[in-house]
Backbone as a ProteinNet text record, in pm:
[ID]
protein_1_A
[PRIMARY]
MIDGVITFEEFIAALSVSSKGTIDEKLDWIFSIYDIDDDGYITKEEMLNIVSAIYERKGLPIEKCNIAHQKVEQIFVKMDSNCDGKLSRKEFVDGFKNDRQILRSLLDKKYEDT
[TERTIARY]
386.7	509.2	604.5	673.5	767.8	900.5	1012.9	1140.2	1147.4	1077.2	1083.5	1014.8	929.1	862.7	722.5	641.2	492.7	435.9	322.7	244.7	162.4	109.3	22.2	-103.7	-156.8	-268.4	-242.3	-117.3	-86	-75.8	-14.5	2.6	-133	-229.3	-360.1	-428.7	-418.4	-484.9	-417.1	-298	-226.8	-263.3	-279.7	-322.2	-467.1	-555.1	-688.4	-690.8	-618.6	-612.9	-560.5	-450.8	-396.7	-474.9	-569.5	-647.7	-792.5	-838.6	-975.7	-993.5	-898	-902.2	-928.4	-961.4	-984.1	-846.2	-833.4	-714.9	-641.1	-719.4	-654.4	-601.6	-677.4	-632.4	-499.3	-503.1	-380.7	-267.9	-278.6	-172.6	-118.4	-212.9	-189.1	-96	-134.4	-65.2	76.3	85.1	214.1	302.8	243.1	325.6	389.6	305.4	351.4	470.4	468	584.6	706.9	696.1	812.9	867.4	786.1	816.1	880.2	993.8	1058.9	1073.5	1118.8	1136.7	1008.1	900.3	771.9	764.1	836.3	841.1	737.2	657.4	563.9	621.1	740	796.2	878.2	890	965.7	1094.8	1205.4	1334	1382.3	1468	1529.1	1586.9	1661.7	1724.8	1631.5	1516.8	1401.6	1345.8	1317.1	1259.4	1363.8	1497.1	1595.8	1607.8	1596.7	1596.2	1483.5	1366.3	1248.8	1253.8	1287.9	1303.3	1414.1	1528.1	1642	1604.5	1523.1	1477.9	1388.4	1303.7	1205.3	1280.4	1378.7	1462.4	1551.9	1604.2	1690.6	1599.5	1478.3	1385.3	1350.3	1340.8	1309.5	1436.2	1551.6	1675.6	1733.7	1702.3	1757.8	1892	1991.9	2121.9	2128.3	2080.8	2084.2	2216.3	2315.2	2450.1	2499.9	2485.2	2546.3	2492.2	2360.5	2295.3	2230.7	2241.1	2192.6	2049.5	1968.1	1832.1	1755.7	1777	1705.9	1728.2	1856.8	1876.3	1806.2	1811.9	1744.4	1590.4	1531.6	1384.8	1357.4	1431.4	1396.6	1411.9	1516.5	1528.4	1408.7	1364.1	1245.7	1124	1099.7	986.9	994.3	1108.3	1119.9	1109.9	1150.2	1121.7	978.8	900.9	750.4	682.4	721.4	637.9	676.2	801.8	844.6	814.9	691.1	646.5	711.3	760.7	824.9	968.7	1018.6	1166.2	1246.1	1189.7	1267.2	1346.9	1343.3	1419.8	1347.7	1218.3	1143.2	993.3	924.4	785.1	693.1	610.5	498.3	395.2	310.8	202.8	121.9	86.3	3.9	81.4	209	288.1	286.1	303.7	307.7	171.9	69.6	-66.9	-102.4	-80.4	-105.8	-27	104.1	192.5	146.4	99.9	49.5	-78.2	-169.9	-303.6	-285.3	-176.1	-157	-71.2	-22	56.2	-22.7	-77.5	-174.7	-98.5	26	114.1	139.9	176.3	210.8	77.5	-22.4	-156.4	-207.9	-199.9	-247.5	-178.6	-44.5	32.5	-18.3	-90.7	-127	-269.4	-346.4	-479.3	-506.4	-594.1	-621.9	-733.6	-757.6	-853.3	-999.8	-1026.4	-1161.8	-1193.6	-1102.7	-1122.1	-1207.2	-1308.1	-1388.2	-1381.5	-1347.5	-1341.6	-1475.8	-1499.2	-1624.8	-1602.2
-2803.6	-2798.8	-2887.3	-2981.6	-3067.1	-3049.6	-3016.8	-3014.9	-2925.8	-2809.2	-2715	-2760.4	-2865.4	-2915.4	-2907.4	-2859.3	-2851.2	-2969.3	-3015.1	-3123.8	-3058.3	-3144.2	-3095.6	-3033.9	-3093.9	-3031.9	-2889.4	-2871.5	-2734.2	-2635.7	-2686	-2602	-2561.7	-2646.8	-2609.2	-2517.9	-2545.4	-2460.1	-2317.3	-2307.3	-2178.3	-2104.7	-2178.7	-2119.6	-2064.8	-2135.8	-2094.8	-1972.7	-1955.6	-1839.4	-1726.5	-1750.2	-1632.7	-1579.1	-1658	-1612	-1566.9	-1622.6	-1601.8	-1553.8	-1551.8	-1524.9	-1372.7	-1352.6	-1210.2	-1154.8	-1017.2	-955.2	-1026	-1049.3	-1110.3	-1250	-1328	-1469.9	-1459.9	-1369.9	-1355	-1315.8	-1210	-1168.1	-1273.1	-1356.4	-1462.2	-1570.3	-1591.1	-1692.6	-1639.6	-1505.6	-1450.2	-1450.2	-1413.8	-1426.5	-1560.3	-1665	-1797.9	-1831.1	-1777.6	-1800.4	-1735.1	-1612.4	-1537	-1582.3	-1641	-1685.3	-1825	-1832.6	-1949.7	-2053.4	-2017.5	-2110.7	-2133.6	-2060	-2094.4	-2061.5	-1950.5	-1912.6	-1798.6	-1758	-1650	-1512.6	-1501.5	-1376.1	-1389.3	-1268.1	-1256.1	-1171.7	-1231.6	-1158.1	-1088.1	-1003.4	-941.6	-1046.5	-1141.2	-1248.6	-1326.1	-1360.4	-1438.7	-1357.2	-1226.3	-1145.6	-1133.6	-1110.6	-1094.5	-1221.7	-1332.9	-1459.3	-1461.4	-1425.5	-1430.6	-1317.2	-1194.9	-1078.3	-1106.2	-1158	-1189.6	-1294.9	-1390.2	-1508.7	-1443.2	-1356.6	-1292	-1210.9	-1126.8	-1052	-1139.6	-1248.3	-1338.2	-1398.2	-1435.9	-1498.6	-1405.3	-1279.7	-1178.1	-1133.4	-1183	-1155.3	-1021.8	-963.5	-830.2	-848.9	-766.5	-772.2	-725.9	-809.8	-754.5	-746.5	-813.6	-811.2	-665	-614.4	-481.4	-366.7	-366.6	-242.7	-261.3	-387	-407	-372.5	-391.5	-354.8	-429.7	-561.9	-644.9	-592	-566.9	-514.3	-388.8	-306.7	-169.3	-187.2	-283.6	-295.5	-354.1	-453.6	-514.6	-399.7	-321.4	-211.3	-118.3	-85	6.3	-55.3	-180.1	-248.8	-260.8	-287.1	-288.9	-147.1	-47.4	93.3	120.4	75.9	99.5	13.3	-119.3	-217.3	-252.8	-243.4	-293.7	-185.5	-177	-75.7	-74.9	-191.9	-191.2	-192.5	-181.2	-175.9	-292.7	-409.9	-524.1	-603.3	-560.1	-631	-746.1	-767.9	-879.1	-834	-893.1	-851.1	-964.7	-923.9	-1017.1	-1024.3	-1126.2	-1135.7	-1003.9	-944.7	-827	-708.8	-684.9	-585.8	-602.7	-730.8	-754.8	-721.9	-770.4	-743.7	-598.4	-532.6	-392.5	-309.7	-349.8	-273.6	-281.5	-395.9	-409.8	-334.3	-335	-270.6	-124	-74.2	67.7	129.4	48.8	87	47.4	150.7	118.9	61.9	117	64.2	-85	-123.7	-268	-352.5	-288	-365.4	-384.5	-273.1	-282.5	-388.4	-408.1	-503.2	-651.2	-664.9	-794.6	-833	-734	-746.6	-729.2	-806.5	-782.8	-686.9	-634.6	-534.4	-584.3	-711.2	-752.8	-766.5	-755	-776.7	-671	-704.7	-621.4	-657.8	-556.8	-578.6	-602.5	-719.9	-743.2	-751.5
-965.2	-1031.4	-947	-1000.9	-935.9	-998.8	-924.7	-976.4	-1103.3	-1096.5	-1206.1	-1333.8	-1335	-1446	-1423.8	-1517.8	-1504.2	-1578.1	-1519.8	-1593.4	-1698.9	-1790.8	-1895	-1832.2	-1732.4	-1670.1	-1607.6	-1546.7	-1502.2	-1613.2	-1727.2	-1841.9	-1894.2	-1907.1	-1968	-1868.6	-1733.4	-1638.9	-1640.6	-1660.1	-1673.5	-1798.9	-1908.4	-2033.1	-2015.1	-1957.6	-1929.4	-1850.6	-1747.3	-1664.2	-1737.6	-1808	-1881.9	-1986.9	-2045.5	-2154.3	-2110	-2001	-1959	-1819.8	-1741	-1597.8	-1568.5	-1445.4	-1395.5	-1374.2	-1349.1	-1319.9	-1200.6	-1092.5	-980.2	-1010	-1090.5	-1129.3	-1208.4	-1304.8	-1393.8	-1305.9	-1220.9	-1137.1	-1034.6	-987.3	-898.8	-968.3	-1096.9	-1167.9	-1208.6	-1245.5	-1273.8	-1156.1	-1038.9	-912.6	-893	-917.6	-890.2	-978.4	-1107.4	-1193.7	-1150.8	-1099.8	-1063.9	-925.7	-841.9	-714.7	-729.9	-780.6	-822.1	-713.6	-596.1	-485.7	-400.1	-452.7	-384.6	-232.8	-198.8	-57	-28.8	-128.9	-103	-127.3	-174.9	-207.3	-331.2	-406.2	-523.4	-481.1	-495.5	-474.3	-600.8	-593.2	-715.6	-803	-750.9	-822.2	-905.3	-836.4	-902.6	-1017.5	-1000	-1101.6	-1210.3	-1171.1	-1276.7	-1368.7	-1304.5	-1389.4	-1491.1	-1451.9	-1543.5	-1639.8	-1606.5	-1696.1	-1799.1	-1753.2	-1838.6	-1947.8	-1898.1	-1985.3	-2098	-2055.7	-2151.7	-2253.8	-2203.9	-2291.5	-2382.9	-2336.4	-2420.6	-2528.3	-2492.3	-2587	-2696.2	-2669.9	-2766.3	-2845.9	-2809	-2883.7	-2843.4	-2735.6	-2695.7	-2627.3	-2657.1	-2608.7	-2458.3	-2367.3	-2231.6	-2166.9	-2211.2	-2147.2	-2181	-2294.6	-2331.4	-2252.3	-2242.9	-2188	-2044.2	-1994	-1860.5	-1843.9	-1945	-1938.4	-1828.2	-1825.3	-1722.3	-1581.2	-1551.7	-1416.9	-1385.8	-1478.8	-1464.9	-1450.7	-1524.5	-1527.1	-1381.9	-1330.6	-1200.9	-1096.8	-1102.9	-1004.9	-1004.7	-1130	-1134.5	-1080.7	-1107.3	-1047.5	-901.4	-844	-695.1	-635.7	-699.8	-642.5	-643.1	-745.2	-743.2	-649.6	-637.8	-574.9	-438.4	-397.1	-271	-159.2	-120.4	-39.1	105.7	158	282.6	272.8	160	128	196.1	184.3	245.5	136	8.5	-92.6	-150.6	-118.7	-174.3	-184.6	-282.8	-313.5	-254	-170.7	-120.1	-232.2	-227.9	-320.8	-318.9	-203	-200.2	-263.7	-236.2	-297.1	-452.9	-502.1	-642.8	-705.7	-650.8	-707.9	-705.3	-590.7	-578	-674.2	-684.9	-771.5	-921	-961.5	-1100.8	-1115.9	-1017	-1025.8	-1019.6	-956.5	-948.6	-1065.5	-1151.9	-1265.6	-1391.4	-1446.2	-1570.1	-1687.9	-1707.4	-1817	-1798.9	-1684.1	-1666.7	-1680.2	-1617.6	-1619	-1763.5	-1848.9	-1984.4	-2064.3	-2039	-2113.1	-2075.5	-1962.6	-1912.3	-1980.9	-2009	-2051.5	-2199.4	-2260.3	-2393.5	-2408.9	-2519.8	-2545.1	-2515.3	-2526.5	-2502.5	-2349.5	-2265.8	-2119.9	-2061.6	-1979.8	-1914	-1761.8	-1677.2	-1539.2	-1477.6	-1405.9	-1340.5	-1191.4
[MASK]
++++++++++++++++++++++++++++++++++++++++++++++++++++++++++++++++++++++++++++++++++++++++++++++++++++++++++++++++++

């Protein structure tokens, strides 16, 4: 990704990983999306940007009920094991793997863990 723009090849690779990849490949791909500045960590601000965009895309009134902020806080309480205010790749992956509800939303019914 250059200047916040992905190439067609990057888009196709991401599509392939999101539909056919292993759990680790999917989580790695998702981490790279949330890590907007590509510094190896996800901050609350970065996560809030992505979560807000998802809620806006779905037409949810995030301004009124502050859902996005609450969701980000909940995720950080669960995943930020060293309480430094940012998620490392390991914290992110472990957090997803340890929360079945989040993990289930990632996987389709046909997926088999190998």
